[in-house]
Amino acid sequence: MPSIVAAPYDYSFPAGKLALIVIDMQRDFVEEGGFGSALGNDVRPLQAIVPTVARLIAGFRAAGLPVIHTREGHKPDLSDCPPSKRARGQMPGSGSLTIGDAGPMGRILVDGEPGNDLVPELAALPGEIVLLKPGKGAFYATPLQEILQKLGIGHLIFAGVTTEVCVQTTMREANDRGYECLLAEDATESYFPEFKAATIAMIRAQGGIVGWTAPVEAVLRGLA
Ligand code: TIU
């Protein structure tokens, strides 16, 4: 069985049965004027990982393995956005704009608006799945589980933003569903460096309680 040098120990996967899930590499989080900056965050650390995520995606495409992209976003009428989620974006400590408001890239976190697009460098290829997700986790209110079952996938590599919010939530959802999960350490980022470090540490603690972590270079060597 092929394997990836990882922590807390090597990650083995059946050949041809691995998929990449790229979480929410959309303009709303990575560019100025989107949801991330509306919450009061500096988006530059997230921009910095784009080339590394691109290298990881290219490796999966070259290996003929599935690449699944997600976008966090809501229907234009916000019927899939809990009022609590919208309200919290307006509380002290966040910026002036919240979900559904008009921002420089269109309505914040709304499907079909320019800010909801994946960043152009990481655009999906025709035929690749792009899942719209209303929650932080990619399994909630989406067909992700059915898609993975149809593809026969039991092993998942994770990339994207932010490490401790949507990436970690999705990884935990996947772990509870029996998927063997590995987080690509340098293909994920947070607005809070200490949260990223803590997330990586807690995923692989206790013998890999949530899964494995490894740098992109190690993942690409494993694919080869
Ligand atoms: N705020 C924050 O760190 N993240 C999100 O709201 N969504 C995702 O992580 N995609």
mmCIF file of C-alpha atoms and ligand atoms in Angstrom:
data_model
loop_
_atom_site.group_PDB
_atom_site.id
_atom_site.type_symbol
_atom_site.label_atom_id
_atom_site.label_comp_id
_atom_site.label_asym_id
_atom_site.label_seq_id
_atom_site.Cartn_x
_atom_site.Cartn_y
_atom_site.Cartn_z
ATOM 1 C CA MET A 1 0.000 0.000 0.000
ATOM 2 C CA PRO A 2 1.380 3.475 -0.824
ATOM 3 C CA SER A 3 2.046 5.733 2.133
ATOM 4 C CA ILE A 4 2.857 9.301 3.162
ATOM 5 C CA VAL A 5 5.458 10.183 5.793
ATOM 6 C CA ALA A 6 3.223 11.899 8.345
ATOM 7 C CA ALA A 7 2.626 12.551 12.043
ATOM 8 C CA PRO A 8 1.920 10.830 14.364
ATOM 9 C CA TYR A 9 2.980 7.949 12.059
ATOM 10 C CA ASP A 10 2.970 7.073 8.350
ATOM 11 C CA TYR A 11 -0.383 7.363 6.566
ATOM 12 C CA SER A 12 -1.187 4.433 4.249
ATOM 13 C CA PHE A 13 -3.882 4.534 1.591
ATOM 14 C CA PRO A 14 -5.155 2.131 -1.060
ATOM 15 C CA ALA A 15 -3.787 3.103 -4.482
ATOM 16 C CA GLY A 16 -6.297 5.083 -6.526
ATOM 17 C CA LYS A 17 -8.694 5.500 -3.572
ATOM 18 C CA LEU A 18 -7.634 8.866 -2.200
ATOM 19 C CA ALA A 19 -9.379 12.219 -2.729
ATOM 20 C CA LEU A 20 -8.389 15.819 -2.038
ATOM 21 C CA ILE A 21 -10.893 18.164 -0.393
ATOM 22 C CA VAL A 22 -10.027 21.840 -0.767
ATOM 23 C CA ILE A 23 -12.062 23.825 1.731
ATOM 24 C CA ASP A 24 -13.375 27.314 0.928
ATOM 25 C CA MET A 25 -10.448 28.794 -1.032
ATOM 26 C CA GLN A 26 -12.846 31.519 -2.108
ATOM 27 C CA ARG A 27 -12.415 35.265 -2.500
ATOM 28 C CA ASP A 28 -14.646 35.872 0.581
ATOM 29 C CA PHE A 29 -11.882 34.560 2.845
ATOM 30 C CA VAL A 30 -8.698 35.246 0.883
ATOM 31 C CA GLU A 31 -9.272 38.718 -0.573
ATOM 32 C CA GLU A 32 -9.786 42.125 0.990
ATOM 33 C CA GLY A 33 -13.482 43.116 1.173
ATOM 34 C CA GLY A 34 -14.914 39.632 1.743
ATOM 35 C CA PHE A 35 -16.323 37.880 4.807
ATOM 36 C CA GLY A 36 -12.909 37.283 6.401
ATOM 37 C CA SER A 37 -11.916 40.927 6.334
ATOM 38 C CA ALA A 38 -15.475 41.974 7.301
ATOM 39 C CA LEU A 39 -14.915 39.959 10.498
ATOM 40 C CA GLY A 40 -11.884 42.141 11.199
ATOM 41 C CA ASN A 41 -9.136 39.782 9.989
ATOM 42 C CA ASP A 42 -5.901 40.326 8.031
ATOM 43 C CA VAL A 43 -6.322 38.121 4.930
ATOM 44 C CA ARG A 44 -2.675 38.203 3.777
ATOM 45 C CA PRO A 45 -1.568 34.961 5.515
ATOM 46 C CA LEU A 46 -4.339 33.129 3.638
ATOM 47 C CA GLN A 47 -3.222 34.571 0.294
ATOM 48 C CA ALA A 48 0.277 33.262 0.956
ATOM 49 C CA ILE A 49 -0.740 29.573 0.790
ATOM 50 C CA VAL A 50 -2.403 29.820 -2.645
ATOM 51 C CA PRO A 51 0.691 28.581 -4.597
ATOM 52 C CA THR A 52 1.130 25.640 -2.191
ATOM 53 C CA VAL A 53 -2.531 24.642 -2.495
ATOM 54 C CA ALA A 54 -2.137 24.910 -6.282
ATOM 55 C CA ARG A 55 0.833 22.492 -6.160
ATOM 56 C CA LEU A 56 -1.178 19.999 -4.113
ATOM 57 C CA ILE A 57 -4.145 20.208 -6.503
ATOM 58 C CA ALA A 58 -1.812 19.747 -9.481
ATOM 59 C CA GLY A 59 -0.383 16.599 -7.867
ATOM 60 C CA PHE A 60 -3.838 15.068 -7.441
ATOM 61 C CA ARG A 61 -4.815 15.943 -11.011
ATOM 62 C CA ALA A 62 -1.582 14.451 -12.337
ATOM 63 C CA ALA A 63 -2.258 11.255 -10.352
ATOM 64 C CA GLY A 64 -5.797 11.065 -11.762
ATOM 65 C CA LEU A 65 -7.310 11.330 -8.268
ATOM 66 C CA PRO A 66 -10.491 13.297 -7.431
ATOM 67 C CA VAL A 67 -10.287 16.933 -6.343
ATOM 68 C CA ILE A 68 -13.388 18.200 -4.517
ATOM 69 C CA HIS A 69 -13.725 21.939 -3.845
ATOM 70 C CA THR A 70 -16.091 23.562 -1.361
ATOM 71 C CA ARG A 71 -17.426 27.098 -1.007
ATOM 72 C CA GLU A 72 -19.115 28.408 2.134
ATOM 73 C CA GLY A 73 -22.132 30.371 0.981
ATOM 74 C CA HIS A 74 -25.862 30.870 1.234
ATOM 75 C CA LYS A 75 -28.834 31.127 -1.073
ATOM 76 C CA PRO A 76 -29.643 34.729 -2.064
ATOM 77 C CA ASP A 77 -32.753 34.669 0.167
ATOM 78 C CA LEU A 78 -30.591 33.461 3.108
ATOM 79 C CA SER A 79 -33.148 30.721 3.851
ATOM 80 C CA ASP A 80 -30.227 28.367 4.588
ATOM 81 C CA CYS A 81 -28.469 30.826 6.923
ATOM 82 C CA PRO A 82 -29.444 30.491 10.581
ATOM 83 C CA PRO A 83 -30.281 33.935 12.036
ATOM 84 C CA SER A 84 -27.723 33.219 14.779
ATOM 85 C CA LYS A 85 -24.918 32.932 12.185
ATOM 86 C CA ARG A 86 -25.848 36.261 10.583
ATOM 87 C CA ALA A 87 -26.309 38.004 13.929
ATOM 88 C CA ARG A 88 -22.871 37.028 15.207
ATOM 89 C CA GLY A 89 -21.200 38.747 12.260
ATOM 90 C CA GLN A 90 -22.637 42.015 13.563
ATOM 91 C CA MET A 91 -21.417 41.726 17.132
ATOM 92 C CA PRO A 92 -18.612 43.785 18.693
ATOM 93 C CA GLY A 93 -15.250 42.512 17.504
ATOM 94 C CA SER A 94 -16.339 41.980 13.912
ATOM 95 C CA GLY A 95 -16.571 44.581 11.150
ATOM 96 C CA SER A 96 -19.564 46.497 9.868
ATOM 97 C CA LEU A 97 -20.665 44.049 7.150
ATOM 98 C CA THR A 98 -22.205 40.632 7.666
ATOM 99 C CA ILE A 99 -23.646 37.747 5.625
ATOM 100 C CA GLY A 100 -25.969 38.991 2.897
ATOM 101 C CA ASP A 101 -24.786 42.628 3.044
ATOM 102 C CA ALA A 102 -23.459 44.314 -0.096
ATOM 103 C CA GLY A 103 -19.657 44.491 -0.031
ATOM 104 C CA PRO A 104 -16.972 45.341 -2.574
ATOM 105 C CA MET A 105 -17.189 41.810 -4.090
ATOM 106 C CA GLY A 106 -20.975 41.595 -4.007
ATOM 107 C CA ARG A 107 -23.147 40.290 -1.209
ATOM 108 C CA ILE A 108 -21.051 38.720 1.550
ATOM 109 C CA LEU A 109 -21.019 34.890 1.566
ATOM 110 C CA VAL A 110 -23.856 34.580 -0.968
ATOM 111 C CA ASP A 111 -23.799 31.996 -3.772
ATOM 112 C CA GLY A 112 -23.374 33.497 -7.226
ATOM 113 C CA GLU A 113 -21.681 36.702 -6.030
ATOM 114 C CA PRO A 114 -18.091 37.441 -7.184
ATOM 115 C CA GLY A 115 -16.774 37.091 -3.615
ATOM 116 C CA ASN A 116 -18.115 33.550 -3.418
ATOM 117 C CA ASP A 117 -15.987 32.402 -6.376
ATOM 118 C CA LEU A 118 -12.894 30.304 -5.756
ATOM 119 C CA VAL A 119 -9.734 32.389 -6.152
ATOM 120 C CA PRO A 120 -8.838 32.311 -9.868
ATOM 121 C CA GLU A 121 -5.511 30.485 -9.305
ATOM 122 C CA LEU A 122 -7.434 27.566 -7.734
ATOM 123 C CA ALA A 123 -10.435 27.448 -10.065
ATOM 124 C CA ALA A 124 -12.039 24.036 -10.499
ATOM 125 C CA LEU A 125 -11.503 22.210 -13.791
ATOM 126 C CA PRO A 126 -14.570 21.119 -15.784
ATOM 127 C CA GLY A 127 -15.809 17.871 -14.230
ATOM 128 C CA GLU A 128 -14.456 18.597 -10.743
ATOM 129 C CA ILE A 129 -17.036 18.800 -7.963
ATOM 130 C CA VAL A 130 -17.621 22.186 -6.307
ATOM 131 C CA LEU A 131 -19.905 21.874 -3.262
ATOM 132 C CA LEU A 132 -21.789 24.851 -1.869
ATOM 133 C CA LYS A 133 -21.990 24.449 1.902
ATOM 134 C CA PRO A 134 -24.093 26.553 4.283
ATOM 135 C CA GLY A 135 -22.212 25.413 7.392
ATOM 136 C CA LYS A 136 -18.647 25.257 8.585
ATOM 137 C CA GLY A 137 -18.512 21.487 8.042
ATOM 138 C CA ALA A 138 -18.735 20.209 4.442
ATOM 139 C CA PHE A 139 -20.932 17.213 5.369
ATOM 140 C CA TYR A 140 -23.740 19.320 6.857
ATOM 141 C CA ALA A 141 -26.592 19.883 4.347
ATOM 142 C CA THR A 142 -24.515 18.743 1.337
ATOM 143 C CA PRO A 143 -24.292 15.496 -0.697
ATOM 144 C CA LEU A 144 -20.592 14.984 0.205
ATOM 145 C CA GLN A 145 -21.106 11.619 1.920
ATOM 146 C CA GLU A 146 -23.033 10.208 -1.076
ATOM 147 C CA ILE A 147 -20.438 11.562 -3.517
ATOM 148 C CA LEU A 148 -17.564 9.900 -1.642
ATOM 149 C CA GLN A 149 -19.475 6.621 -1.361
ATOM 150 C CA LYS A 150 -20.137 6.630 -5.107
ATOM 151 C CA LEU A 151 -16.438 7.255 -5.796
ATOM 152 C CA GLY A 152 -15.460 4.477 -3.365
ATOM 153 C CA ILE A 153 -13.277 6.900 -1.388
ATOM 154 C CA GLY A 154 -12.355 6.165 2.232
ATOM 155 C CA HIS A 155 -9.165 8.256 2.507
ATOM 156 C CA LEU A 156 -9.157 12.053 2.395
ATOM 157 C CA ILE A 157 -6.460 14.716 2.234
ATOM 158 C CA PHE A 158 -7.545 18.167 3.433
ATOM 159 C CA ALA A 159 -6.405 21.657 2.443
ATOM 160 C CA GLY A 160 -7.952 25.117 2.603
ATOM 161 C CA VAL A 161 -9.153 27.723 5.067
ATOM 162 C CA THR A 162 -9.478 28.337 7.845
ATOM 163 C CA THR A 163 -7.638 25.603 9.687
ATOM 164 C CA GLU A 164 -9.549 25.732 12.958
ATOM 165 C CA VAL A 165 -12.981 26.600 11.565
ATOM 166 C CA CYS A 166 -14.138 24.969 8.321
ATOM 167 C CA VAL A 167 -11.176 22.642 7.781
ATOM 168 C CA GLN A 168 -11.140 21.231 11.292
ATOM 169 C CA THR A 169 -14.948 20.976 11.465
ATOM 170 C CA THR A 170 -15.041 19.033 8.189
ATOM 171 C CA MET A 171 -12.161 16.791 9.240
ATOM 172 C CA ARG A 172 -13.943 15.928 12.467
ATOM 173 C CA GLU A 173 -17.175 15.224 10.589
ATOM 174 C CA ALA A 174 -15.236 12.951 8.220
ATOM 175 C CA ASN A 175 -13.406 11.214 11.060
ATOM 176 C CA ASP A 176 -16.707 10.373 12.767
ATOM 177 C CA ARG A 177 -17.962 8.911 9.472
ATOM 178 C CA GLY A 178 -14.988 6.547 9.306
ATOM 179 C CA TYR A 179 -12.788 8.364 6.785
ATOM 180 C CA GLU A 180 -9.014 8.274 7.258
ATOM 181 C CA CYS A 181 -8.059 11.965 7.169
ATOM 182 C CA LEU A 182 -4.780 13.797 6.673
ATOM 183 C CA LEU A 183 -4.335 17.579 6.867
ATOM 184 C CA ALA A 184 -1.745 19.124 4.515
ATOM 185 C CA GLU A 185 0.005 21.404 7.009
ATOM 186 C CA ASP A 186 1.288 24.107 4.633
ATOM 187 C CA ALA A 187 -1.817 24.059 2.408
ATOM 188 C CA THR A 188 -4.051 25.330 5.210
ATOM 189 C CA GLU A 189 -4.035 28.642 7.065
ATOM 190 C CA SER A 190 -5.784 30.600 9.780
ATOM 191 C CA TYR A 191 -6.147 34.292 10.591
ATOM 192 C CA PHE A 192 -4.681 33.254 13.984
ATOM 193 C CA PRO A 193 -1.278 31.479 13.811
ATOM 194 C CA GLU A 194 -1.736 30.063 17.307
ATOM 195 C CA PHE A 195 -5.071 28.487 16.301
ATOM 196 C CA LYS A 196 -3.463 26.804 13.276
ATOM 197 C CA ALA A 197 -0.657 25.411 15.423
ATOM 198 C CA ALA A 198 -3.105 24.189 18.072
ATOM 199 C CA THR A 199 -5.332 22.545 15.449
ATOM 200 C CA ILE A 200 -2.440 20.627 13.894
ATOM 201 C CA ALA A 201 -1.306 19.535 17.353
ATOM 202 C CA MET A 202 -4.769 18.396 18.482
ATOM 203 C CA ILE A 203 -5.518 16.484 15.263
ATOM 204 C CA ARG A 204 -2.481 14.255 15.608
ATOM 205 C CA ALA A 205 -2.414 14.014 19.422
ATOM 206 C CA GLN A 206 -3.442 10.835 21.235
ATOM 207 C CA GLY A 207 -2.269 8.576 18.410
ATOM 208 C CA GLY A 208 -4.078 10.585 15.711
ATOM 209 C CA ILE A 209 -7.393 11.150 17.472
ATOM 210 C CA VAL A 210 -8.730 13.041 14.414
ATOM 211 C CA GLY A 211 -6.160 11.938 11.844
ATOM 212 C CA TRP A 212 -2.735 12.697 10.427
ATOM 213 C CA THR A 213 -0.811 15.788 9.314
ATOM 214 C CA ALA A 214 2.022 16.132 6.784
ATOM 215 C CA PRO A 215 3.611 18.816 4.586
ATOM 216 C CA VAL A 216 2.527 19.057 0.926
ATOM 217 C CA GLU A 217 5.942 17.809 -0.222
ATOM 218 C CA ALA A 218 5.429 14.556 1.700
ATOM 219 C CA VAL A 219 1.913 14.133 0.282
ATOM 220 C CA LEU A 220 3.204 14.629 -3.272
ATOM 221 C CA ARG A 221 6.016 12.106 -2.684
ATOM 222 C CA GLY A 222 3.408 9.620 -1.447
ATOM 223 C CA LEU A 223 1.264 10.137 -4.557
ATOM 224 C CA ALA A 224 4.260 9.580 -6.813
HETATM 225 N N1 TIU B 1 -14.022 32.882 10.222
HETATM 226 C C1 TIU B 1 -13.299 31.822 9.911
HETATM 227 O O1 TIU B 1 -12.175 31.638 10.384
HETATM 228 N N2 TIU B 1 -13.765 30.903 9.002
HETATM 229 C C2 TIU B 1 -15.017 30.843 8.456
HETATM 230 O O2 TIU B 1 -15.925 31.587 8.804
HETATM 231 N N3 TIU B 1 -15.206 29.887 7.481
HETATM 232 C C3 TIU B 1 -14.232 29.002 7.052
HETATM 233 O O3 TIU B 1 -13.327 28.639 7.799
HETATM 234 N N4 TIU B 1 -14.286 28.595 5.789
#
